[in-house]
XYZ file of C-alpha atoms in Angstrom:
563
model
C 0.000 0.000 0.000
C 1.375 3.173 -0.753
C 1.706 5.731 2.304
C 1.536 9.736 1.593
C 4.152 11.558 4.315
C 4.099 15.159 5.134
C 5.511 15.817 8.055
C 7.256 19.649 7.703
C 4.444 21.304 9.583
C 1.023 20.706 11.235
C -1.384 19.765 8.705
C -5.488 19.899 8.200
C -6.889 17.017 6.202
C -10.860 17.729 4.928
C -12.842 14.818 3.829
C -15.383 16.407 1.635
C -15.625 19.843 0.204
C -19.294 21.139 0.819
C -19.862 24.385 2.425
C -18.822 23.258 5.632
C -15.091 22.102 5.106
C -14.576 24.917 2.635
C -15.638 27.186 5.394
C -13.674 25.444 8.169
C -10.733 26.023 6.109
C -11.665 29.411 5.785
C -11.848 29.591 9.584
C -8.587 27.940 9.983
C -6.658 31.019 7.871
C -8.637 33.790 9.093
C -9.071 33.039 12.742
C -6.080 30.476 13.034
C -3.518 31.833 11.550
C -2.909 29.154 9.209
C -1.115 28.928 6.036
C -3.323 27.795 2.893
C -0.385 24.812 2.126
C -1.418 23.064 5.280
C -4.894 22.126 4.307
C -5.899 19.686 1.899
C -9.387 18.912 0.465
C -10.070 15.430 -0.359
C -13.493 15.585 -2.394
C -15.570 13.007 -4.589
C -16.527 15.845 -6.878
C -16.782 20.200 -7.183
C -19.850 20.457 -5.882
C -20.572 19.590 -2.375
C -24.796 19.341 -1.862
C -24.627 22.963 -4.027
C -26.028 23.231 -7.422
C -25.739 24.133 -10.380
C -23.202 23.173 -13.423
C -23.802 22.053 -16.954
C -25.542 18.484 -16.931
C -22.496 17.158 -18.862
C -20.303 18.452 -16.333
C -22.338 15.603 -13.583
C -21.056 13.017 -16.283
C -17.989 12.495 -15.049
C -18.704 13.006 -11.568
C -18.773 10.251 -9.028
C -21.837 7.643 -8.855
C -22.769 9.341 -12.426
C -22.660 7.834 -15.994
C -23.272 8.942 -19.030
C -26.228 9.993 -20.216
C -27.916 10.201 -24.146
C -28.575 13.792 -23.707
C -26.485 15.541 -21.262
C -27.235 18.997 -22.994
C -28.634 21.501 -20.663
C -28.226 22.833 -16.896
C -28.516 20.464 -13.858
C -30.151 21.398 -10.342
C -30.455 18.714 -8.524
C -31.902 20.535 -5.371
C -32.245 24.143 -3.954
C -31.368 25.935 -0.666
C -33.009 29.057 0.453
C -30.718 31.732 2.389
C -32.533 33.934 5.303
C -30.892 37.435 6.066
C -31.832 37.409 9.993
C -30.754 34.005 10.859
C -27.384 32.938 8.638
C -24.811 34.562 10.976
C -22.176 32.583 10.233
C -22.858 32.260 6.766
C -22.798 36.298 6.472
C -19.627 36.036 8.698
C -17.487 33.710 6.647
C -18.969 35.062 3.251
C -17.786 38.415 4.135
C -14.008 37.013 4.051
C -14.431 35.721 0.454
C -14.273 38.324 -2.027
C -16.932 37.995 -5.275
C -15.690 36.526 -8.651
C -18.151 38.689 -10.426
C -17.887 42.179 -8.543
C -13.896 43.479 -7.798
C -13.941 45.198 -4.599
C -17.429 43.335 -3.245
C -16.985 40.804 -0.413
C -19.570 37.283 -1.900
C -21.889 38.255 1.290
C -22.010 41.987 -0.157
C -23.099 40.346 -3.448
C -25.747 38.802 -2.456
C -27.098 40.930 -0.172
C -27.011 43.993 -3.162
C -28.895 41.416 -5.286
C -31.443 40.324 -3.102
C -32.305 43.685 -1.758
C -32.791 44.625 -5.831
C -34.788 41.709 -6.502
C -36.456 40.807 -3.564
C -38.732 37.387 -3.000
C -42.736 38.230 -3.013
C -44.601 35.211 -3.851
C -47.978 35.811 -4.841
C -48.850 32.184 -5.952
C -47.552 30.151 -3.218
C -50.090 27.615 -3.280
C -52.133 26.156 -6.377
C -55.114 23.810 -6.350
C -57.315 22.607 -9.079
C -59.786 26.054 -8.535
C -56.364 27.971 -8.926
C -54.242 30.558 -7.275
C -55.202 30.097 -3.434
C -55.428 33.982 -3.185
C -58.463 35.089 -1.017
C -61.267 33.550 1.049
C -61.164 31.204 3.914
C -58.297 29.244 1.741
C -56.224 31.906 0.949
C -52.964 31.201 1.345
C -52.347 34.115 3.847
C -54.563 31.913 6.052
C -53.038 29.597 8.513
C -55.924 27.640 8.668
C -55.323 26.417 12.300
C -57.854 25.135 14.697
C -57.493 25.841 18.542
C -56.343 22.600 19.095
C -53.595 22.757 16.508
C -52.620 26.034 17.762
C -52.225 24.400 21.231
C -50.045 21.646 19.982
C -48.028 23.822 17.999
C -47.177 26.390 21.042
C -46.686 23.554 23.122
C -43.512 22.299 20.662
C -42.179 25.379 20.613
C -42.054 26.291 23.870
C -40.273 22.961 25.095
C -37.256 23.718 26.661
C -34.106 22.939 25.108
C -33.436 20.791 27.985
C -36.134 18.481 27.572
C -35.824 17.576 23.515
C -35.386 14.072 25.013
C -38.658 13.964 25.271
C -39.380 14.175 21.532
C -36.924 11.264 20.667
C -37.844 9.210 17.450
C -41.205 11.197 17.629
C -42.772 12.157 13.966
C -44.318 15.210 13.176
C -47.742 12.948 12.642
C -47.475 11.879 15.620
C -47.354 14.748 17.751
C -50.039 16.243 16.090
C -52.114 12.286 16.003
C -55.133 13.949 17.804
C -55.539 16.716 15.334
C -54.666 14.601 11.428
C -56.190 17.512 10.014
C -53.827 19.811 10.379
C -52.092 17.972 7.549
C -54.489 19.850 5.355
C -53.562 23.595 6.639
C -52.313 26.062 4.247
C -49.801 26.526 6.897
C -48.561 22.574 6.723
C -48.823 22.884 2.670
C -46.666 25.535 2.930
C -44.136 24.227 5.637
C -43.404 20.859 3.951
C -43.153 21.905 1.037
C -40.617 24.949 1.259
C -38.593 22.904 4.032
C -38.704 19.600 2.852
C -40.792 18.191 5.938
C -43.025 15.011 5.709
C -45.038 13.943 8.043
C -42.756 11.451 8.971
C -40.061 13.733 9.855
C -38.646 14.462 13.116
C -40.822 16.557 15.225
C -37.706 17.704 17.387
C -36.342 19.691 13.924
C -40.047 20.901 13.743
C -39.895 22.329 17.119
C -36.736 24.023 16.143
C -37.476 25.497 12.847
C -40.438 26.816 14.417
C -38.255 28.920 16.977
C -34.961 29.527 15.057
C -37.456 30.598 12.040
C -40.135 32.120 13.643
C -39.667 35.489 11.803
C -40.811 33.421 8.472
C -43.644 31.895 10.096
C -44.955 35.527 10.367
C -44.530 35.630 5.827
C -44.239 31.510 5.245
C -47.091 32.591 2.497
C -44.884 35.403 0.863
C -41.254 33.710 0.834
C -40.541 37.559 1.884
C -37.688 36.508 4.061
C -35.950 33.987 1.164
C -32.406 35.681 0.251
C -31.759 34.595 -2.863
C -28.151 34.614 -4.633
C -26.922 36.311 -8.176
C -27.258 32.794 -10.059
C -27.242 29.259 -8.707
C -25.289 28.361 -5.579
C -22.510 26.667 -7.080
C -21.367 29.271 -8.916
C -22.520 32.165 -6.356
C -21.244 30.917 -3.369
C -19.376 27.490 -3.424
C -16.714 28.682 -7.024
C -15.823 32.035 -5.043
C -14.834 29.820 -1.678
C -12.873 27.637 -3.954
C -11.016 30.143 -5.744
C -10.259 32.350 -2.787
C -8.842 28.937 -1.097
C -7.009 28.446 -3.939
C -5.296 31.736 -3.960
C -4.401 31.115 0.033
C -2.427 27.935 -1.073
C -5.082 25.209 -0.094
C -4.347 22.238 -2.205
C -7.784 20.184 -3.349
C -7.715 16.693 -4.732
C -10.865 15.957 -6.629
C -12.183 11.980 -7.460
C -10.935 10.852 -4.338
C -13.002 8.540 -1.359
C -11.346 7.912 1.671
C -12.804 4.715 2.709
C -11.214 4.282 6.678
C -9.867 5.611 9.415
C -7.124 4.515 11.192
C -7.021 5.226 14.541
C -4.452 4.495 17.286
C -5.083 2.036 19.761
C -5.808 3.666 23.661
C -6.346 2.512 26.586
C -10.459 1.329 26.672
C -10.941 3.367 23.710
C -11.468 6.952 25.519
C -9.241 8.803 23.054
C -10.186 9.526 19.209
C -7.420 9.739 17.303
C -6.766 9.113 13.906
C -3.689 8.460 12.492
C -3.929 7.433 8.868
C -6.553 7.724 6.229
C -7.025 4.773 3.489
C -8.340 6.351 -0.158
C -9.073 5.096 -3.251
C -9.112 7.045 -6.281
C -12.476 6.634 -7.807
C -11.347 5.744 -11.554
C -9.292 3.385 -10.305
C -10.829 1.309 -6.649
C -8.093 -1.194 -6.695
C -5.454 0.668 -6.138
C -5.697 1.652 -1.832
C -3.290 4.250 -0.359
C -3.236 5.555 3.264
C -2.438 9.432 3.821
C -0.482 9.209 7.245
C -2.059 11.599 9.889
C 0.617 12.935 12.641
C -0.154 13.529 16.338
C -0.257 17.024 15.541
C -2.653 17.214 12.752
C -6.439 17.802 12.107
C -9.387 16.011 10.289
C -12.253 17.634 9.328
C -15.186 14.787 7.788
C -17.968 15.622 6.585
C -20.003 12.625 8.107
C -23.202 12.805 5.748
C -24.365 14.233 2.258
C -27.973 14.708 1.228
C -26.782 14.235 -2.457
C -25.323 10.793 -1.775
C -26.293 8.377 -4.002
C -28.117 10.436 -6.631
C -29.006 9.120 -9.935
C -29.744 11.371 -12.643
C -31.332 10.447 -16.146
C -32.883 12.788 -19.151
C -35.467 13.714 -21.310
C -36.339 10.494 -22.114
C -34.379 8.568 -19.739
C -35.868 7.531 -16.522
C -33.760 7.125 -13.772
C -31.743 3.970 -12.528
C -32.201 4.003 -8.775
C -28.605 3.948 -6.963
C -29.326 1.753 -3.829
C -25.825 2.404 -2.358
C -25.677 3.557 1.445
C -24.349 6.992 1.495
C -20.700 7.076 0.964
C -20.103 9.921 3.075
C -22.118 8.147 6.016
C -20.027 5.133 5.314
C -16.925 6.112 6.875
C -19.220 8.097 9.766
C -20.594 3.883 10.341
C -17.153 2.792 10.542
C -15.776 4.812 12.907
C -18.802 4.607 15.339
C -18.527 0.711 15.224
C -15.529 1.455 17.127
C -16.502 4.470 19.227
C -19.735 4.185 21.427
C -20.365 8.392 21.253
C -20.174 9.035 18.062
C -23.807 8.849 16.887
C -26.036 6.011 14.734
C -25.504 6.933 10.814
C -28.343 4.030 10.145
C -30.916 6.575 11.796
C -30.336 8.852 8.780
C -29.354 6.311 6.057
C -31.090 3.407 6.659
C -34.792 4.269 5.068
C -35.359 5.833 2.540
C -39.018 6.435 2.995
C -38.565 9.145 5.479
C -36.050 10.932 3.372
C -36.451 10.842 -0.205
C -37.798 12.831 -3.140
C -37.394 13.589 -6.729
C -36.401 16.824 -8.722
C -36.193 17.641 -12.589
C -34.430 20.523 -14.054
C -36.129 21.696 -17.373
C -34.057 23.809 -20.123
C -35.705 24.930 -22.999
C -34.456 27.033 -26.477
C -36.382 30.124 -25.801
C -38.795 31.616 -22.530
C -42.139 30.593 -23.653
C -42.677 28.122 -21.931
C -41.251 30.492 -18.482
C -43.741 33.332 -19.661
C -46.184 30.512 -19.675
C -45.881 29.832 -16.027
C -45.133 33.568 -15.112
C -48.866 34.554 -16.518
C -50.430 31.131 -14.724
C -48.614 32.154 -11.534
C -48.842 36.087 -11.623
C -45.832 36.365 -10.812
C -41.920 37.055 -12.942
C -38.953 34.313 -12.687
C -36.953 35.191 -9.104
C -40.322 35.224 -6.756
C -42.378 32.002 -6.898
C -42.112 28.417 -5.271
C -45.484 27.075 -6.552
C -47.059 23.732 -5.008
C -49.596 22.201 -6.732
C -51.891 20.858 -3.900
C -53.715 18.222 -6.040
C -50.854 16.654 -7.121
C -50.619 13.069 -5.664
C -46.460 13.369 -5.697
C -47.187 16.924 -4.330
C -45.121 18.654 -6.984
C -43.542 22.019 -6.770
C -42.335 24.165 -8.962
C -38.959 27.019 -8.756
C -38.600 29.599 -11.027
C -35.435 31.739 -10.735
C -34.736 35.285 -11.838
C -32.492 34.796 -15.635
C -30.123 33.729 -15.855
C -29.820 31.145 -13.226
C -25.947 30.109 -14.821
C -23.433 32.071 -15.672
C -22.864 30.154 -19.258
C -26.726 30.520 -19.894
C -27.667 31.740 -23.082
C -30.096 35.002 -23.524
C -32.764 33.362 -25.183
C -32.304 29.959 -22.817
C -35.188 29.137 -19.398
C -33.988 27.077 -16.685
C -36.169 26.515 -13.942
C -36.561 22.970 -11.876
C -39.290 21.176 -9.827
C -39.523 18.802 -7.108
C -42.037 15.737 -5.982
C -41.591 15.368 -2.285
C -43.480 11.960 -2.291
C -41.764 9.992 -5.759
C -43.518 6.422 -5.118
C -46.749 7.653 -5.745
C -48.265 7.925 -9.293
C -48.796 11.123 -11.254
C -52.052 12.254 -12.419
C -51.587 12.656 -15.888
C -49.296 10.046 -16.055
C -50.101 6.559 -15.242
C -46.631 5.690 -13.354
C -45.043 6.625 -10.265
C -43.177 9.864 -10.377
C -39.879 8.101 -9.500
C -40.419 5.788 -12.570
C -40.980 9.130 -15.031
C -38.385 10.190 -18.072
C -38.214 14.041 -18.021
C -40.206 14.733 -20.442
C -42.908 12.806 -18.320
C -42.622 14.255 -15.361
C -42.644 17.727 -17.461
C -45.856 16.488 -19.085
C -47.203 15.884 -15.140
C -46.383 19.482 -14.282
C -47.720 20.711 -17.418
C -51.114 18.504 -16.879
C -51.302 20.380 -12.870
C -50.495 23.676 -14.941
C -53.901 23.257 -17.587
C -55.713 22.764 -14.654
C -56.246 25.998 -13.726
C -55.951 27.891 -17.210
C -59.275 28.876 -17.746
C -58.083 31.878 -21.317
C -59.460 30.757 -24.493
C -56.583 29.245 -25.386
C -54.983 27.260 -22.634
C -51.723 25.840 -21.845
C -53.203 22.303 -22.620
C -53.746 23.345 -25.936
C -50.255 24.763 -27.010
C -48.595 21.259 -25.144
C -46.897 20.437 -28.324
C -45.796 23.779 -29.118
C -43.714 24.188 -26.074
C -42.429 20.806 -25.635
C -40.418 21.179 -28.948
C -38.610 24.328 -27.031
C -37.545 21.613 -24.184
C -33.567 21.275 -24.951
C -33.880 18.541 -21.715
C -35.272 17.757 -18.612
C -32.385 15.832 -16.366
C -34.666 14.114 -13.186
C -32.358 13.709 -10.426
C -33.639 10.946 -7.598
C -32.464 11.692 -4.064
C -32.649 8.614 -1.837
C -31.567 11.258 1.690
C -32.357 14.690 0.377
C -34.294 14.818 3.637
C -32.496 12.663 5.863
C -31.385 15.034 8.242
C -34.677 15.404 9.697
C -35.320 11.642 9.739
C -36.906 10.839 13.333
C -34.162 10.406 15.468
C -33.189 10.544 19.378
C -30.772 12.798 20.931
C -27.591 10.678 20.738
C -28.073 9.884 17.023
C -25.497 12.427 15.669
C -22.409 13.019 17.250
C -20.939 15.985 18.676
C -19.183 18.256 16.129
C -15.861 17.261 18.180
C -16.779 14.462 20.565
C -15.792 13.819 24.376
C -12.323 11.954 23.428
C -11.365 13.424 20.241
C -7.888 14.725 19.912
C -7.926 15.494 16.548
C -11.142 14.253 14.641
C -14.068 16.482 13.970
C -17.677 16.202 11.716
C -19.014 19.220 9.786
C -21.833 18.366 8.543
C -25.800 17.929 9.093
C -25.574 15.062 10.651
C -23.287 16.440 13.560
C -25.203 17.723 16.834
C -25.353 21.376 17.897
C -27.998 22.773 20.187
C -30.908 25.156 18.545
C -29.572 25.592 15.278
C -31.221 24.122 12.432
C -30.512 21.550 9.519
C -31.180 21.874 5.575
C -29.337 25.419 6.157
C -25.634 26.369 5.226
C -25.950 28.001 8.488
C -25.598 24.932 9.836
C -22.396 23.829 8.249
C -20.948 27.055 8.862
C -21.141 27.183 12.385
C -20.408 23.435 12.560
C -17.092 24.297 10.641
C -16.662 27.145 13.395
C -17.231 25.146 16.434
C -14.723 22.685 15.200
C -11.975 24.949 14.035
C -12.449 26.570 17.071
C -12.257 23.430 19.894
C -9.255 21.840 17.574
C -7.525 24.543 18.023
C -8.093 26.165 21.651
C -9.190 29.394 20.445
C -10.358 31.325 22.679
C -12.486 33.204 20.889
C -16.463 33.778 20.601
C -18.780 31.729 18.702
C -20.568 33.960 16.000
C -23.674 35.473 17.737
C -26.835 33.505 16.853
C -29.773 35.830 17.404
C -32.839 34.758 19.426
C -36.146 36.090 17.933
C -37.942 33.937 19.578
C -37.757 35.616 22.221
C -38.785 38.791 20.803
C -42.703 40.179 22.072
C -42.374 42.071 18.795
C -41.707 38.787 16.730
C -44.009 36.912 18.935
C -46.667 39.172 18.808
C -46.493 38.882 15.161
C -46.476 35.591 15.058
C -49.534 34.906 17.426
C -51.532 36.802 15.376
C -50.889 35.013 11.822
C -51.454 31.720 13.837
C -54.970 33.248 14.541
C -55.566 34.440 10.989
């Protein structure tokens, strides 16, 4: 086996490079005083969970093949930012300066670009009858009962102390007395621009519904989204990369470290790892070990909701990858040796709690946007759309244009999600999961007829825009949601746990108190905490602010529950 030696100087090894390890290493030069040639970045591909690239660009990507038509722009998911509550993601940003605008930190960026084309969705929720506007449906309407208002109040006011109490609890359950609630605008809403099911953890409900209480107050608008220039990839995670870069930080792409070695102790109290085994993915057979000295830092990033993705195309349905997250793989490994360090199977191990289905949809020219724009009421940058009626619950995103840098003036991308992918479509006799793009296109134009009541409807002009589709790349997600599978309090470990002399996990799958998962906020401040126990700084933790504890924000909020 070949064995990789550095041993001139202390030396940070990151296994993965999502937001959270490129921000740790941003952490470790800023606030540690490190040089960028002591870090390395050991990644399967560019990406991390961030989208967006050229689909041929997923091609040659790990757990990806080739595809018959790879022309087109890939999305295989979407992540909403939130002024108020990303602190650390503000804070790290801040340090990176923007590819696009010379002078402009990335946070700067984004901030001017929001605050010029801010988020006012008008068409939030669609049934069959149309735009849930006005009436006892509208979708300003919470639609609560006093019951359901009870329940609700009584999750968030839990104390932290006792979210023991709501281990391996679903959402259904806690509200089993009341299944109506399922039915609310609000819950339409919630699951749907979260990622909730019913079967999620009711402990991450409890604390979206305090660390987000401020959008609770304008769930029905999306006023509090912060949206970026174009898609994340390129807005966020390409400017972290290429300021890393420039600071000396080395990054290895196409490789999969597939153990830890750890040094034997004394009844096991000590974590310490002192090699890592790798393969490079075009070539498995061939195992090396990076050697880790008693002075040096790992950084793993013990969980990806893109694991295991399979992708297909316009008329290619998807070939389900039934692998167990990579990522989580070497997370399982090392806590079959270490009793603290979480359950990985919690989050990996089913499928049903945690998966769903997106496609991405390019087409020649805009019709088929201005299509959905006059349908919705509402111009590219401002909707999420959820059609109620759908049996796989479909929603739609359309972004403000261009969504990619290498996107062509006349070119539409926008792309859609099913939250529930076993069930059938309506228009199309299959389950969603089993759909080639242009099917599940066809399903979302079917939902879109619906409620076109003009002379000359959508449903009539099918044809017509269809032959603008360039592709339509459906992306399956076996743990897009896993991170708010039900769980108990000592499923995820610690970001550094009791023991560790030298290991920590960035990710969502590591355990912090009151923040919240499905955010980059989280992986920030996971990347913070760790940089910052690894090291003995003794410096503050990024100030999280507490609105709910606001009467102003509360105040608010009680009286949208009423509404």
């Amino acid at each position: 086996m070949k064995v990789e030696t550095t041993r001139m100087t202390r030396n940070a090894y990151m296994i993965g490079t999502g937001i959270g390890n490129l921000a740790a290493a941003v952490y470790l030069i800023r606030d540690g005083g490190w040089d960028g040639h002591q870090i390395t970045m050991l990644g399967l591909d560019t990406h991390g969970a961030n989208d967006g690239a050229a689909t041929k660009d997923f091609e040659t990507e790990y757990g990806y093949g080739p595809l018959s038509n790879s022309r087109g722009y890939l999305n295989r998911g979407g992540r909403m930012l939130n002024e108020e509550t990303y602190e650390n993601f503000w804070d790290v940003l801040g340090s990176v300066p923007s590819l696009d605008h010379p002078g402009k930190s990335v946070t700067e960026e984004i901030l001017d670009f929001d605050h010029a084309h801010p988020t006012k969705d008008i068409g939030r929720l669609i049934d069959s009858n149309g735009l849930r506007v006005s009436g006892p449906n509208g979708y300003r309407h919470m639609q609560f009962t006093n019951k359901q208002r009870y329940l609700l109040t009584k999750l968030m006011m839990l104390p932290e102390s006792r979210e023991h109490e709501l281990d391996d609890i679903s959402i259904r359950e806690w509200f089993a007395e009341t299944p109506e609630f399922f039915e609310t605008n609000f819950w339409w809403m919630w699951q749907t621009t979260f990622a909730f099911k019913d079967v999620s953890s009711v402990a991450e409900l409890r604390r979206y519904m305090n660390r987000m209480i401020l959008e609770f107050s304008r769930i029905n608008t999306l006023e509090g989204v912060t949206r970026t220039p174009y898609n994340q990839y390129e807005s966020v995670i390409l400017p972290m990369r290429s300021y890393l870069q420039g600071q000396g930080v080395t990054f290895i792409n196409n490789r999969k470290v597939t153990e830890f070695v750890f040094a034997d102790t004394p009844l096991r109290d000590d974590i310490i790892v002192t090699g890592l085994k790798y393969v490079e993915v075009h070539n498995a057979d061939a195992e090396a070990m990076i050697e880790v000295g008693p002075d040096d830092l790992v950084f793993d990033t013990n969980g990806s909701i893109t694991d295991s993705t399979s992708i297909g195309d316009l008329d290619t349905a998807i070939v389900e990858d039934q692998r167990y997250a990579p990522s989580a793989l070497l997370w399982k490994q090392a806590a079959e040796r270490f009793y603290n360090l979480g359950n990985p199977d919690k989050f990996f191990n089913d499928r049903t709690q945690s998966e769903w289905t997106s496609f991405t949809v390019t087409t020649s020219d805009h019709r088929l946007i201005n299509e959905i724009s006059r349908l919705t009421r509402q111009l590219p940058g401002n909707a999420l759309n959820t059609f109620v009626d759908s049996t796989p619950l479909i929603s739609l995103v359309v972004h403000h244009q261009p969504h990619y840098h290498a996107q062509k003036p006349e070119e539409g991308v926008f792309w859609g999600y099913a939250l529930y992918p076993r069930r059938h479509g309506d228009f199309i006799d299959k389950p969603f999961i089993e759909m080639t793009g242009r099917e599940m296109l066809l399903e979302t134009l079917g939902h879109l007829g619906r409620i076109d009541t003009t002379a000359d409807p959508i449903s009539n002009r099918t044809d017509e825009l269809m032959a603008t589709v360039v592709n339509v790349v459906p992306a399956h997600m076996p743990y897009a949601s896993a991170l708010f599978n039900q769980r108990t309090t000592l499923d995820r470990p610690l970001v550094v746990p009791a023991g560790s002399k030298n290991l920590a996990f960035i990710s969502q799958f590591a355990e912090m108190p009151f923040d919240m998962v499905f955010t980059e906020q989280y992986s920030v401040r996971c990347a913070q905490v760790a940089v910052y126990t690894l090291l003995g700084l003794d410096l503050p933790l990024t100030k999280l602010h507490h609105y709910e504890k606001d009467p102003r924000v509360l105040a608010k909020a009680t009286r949208v529950m009423f509404r």
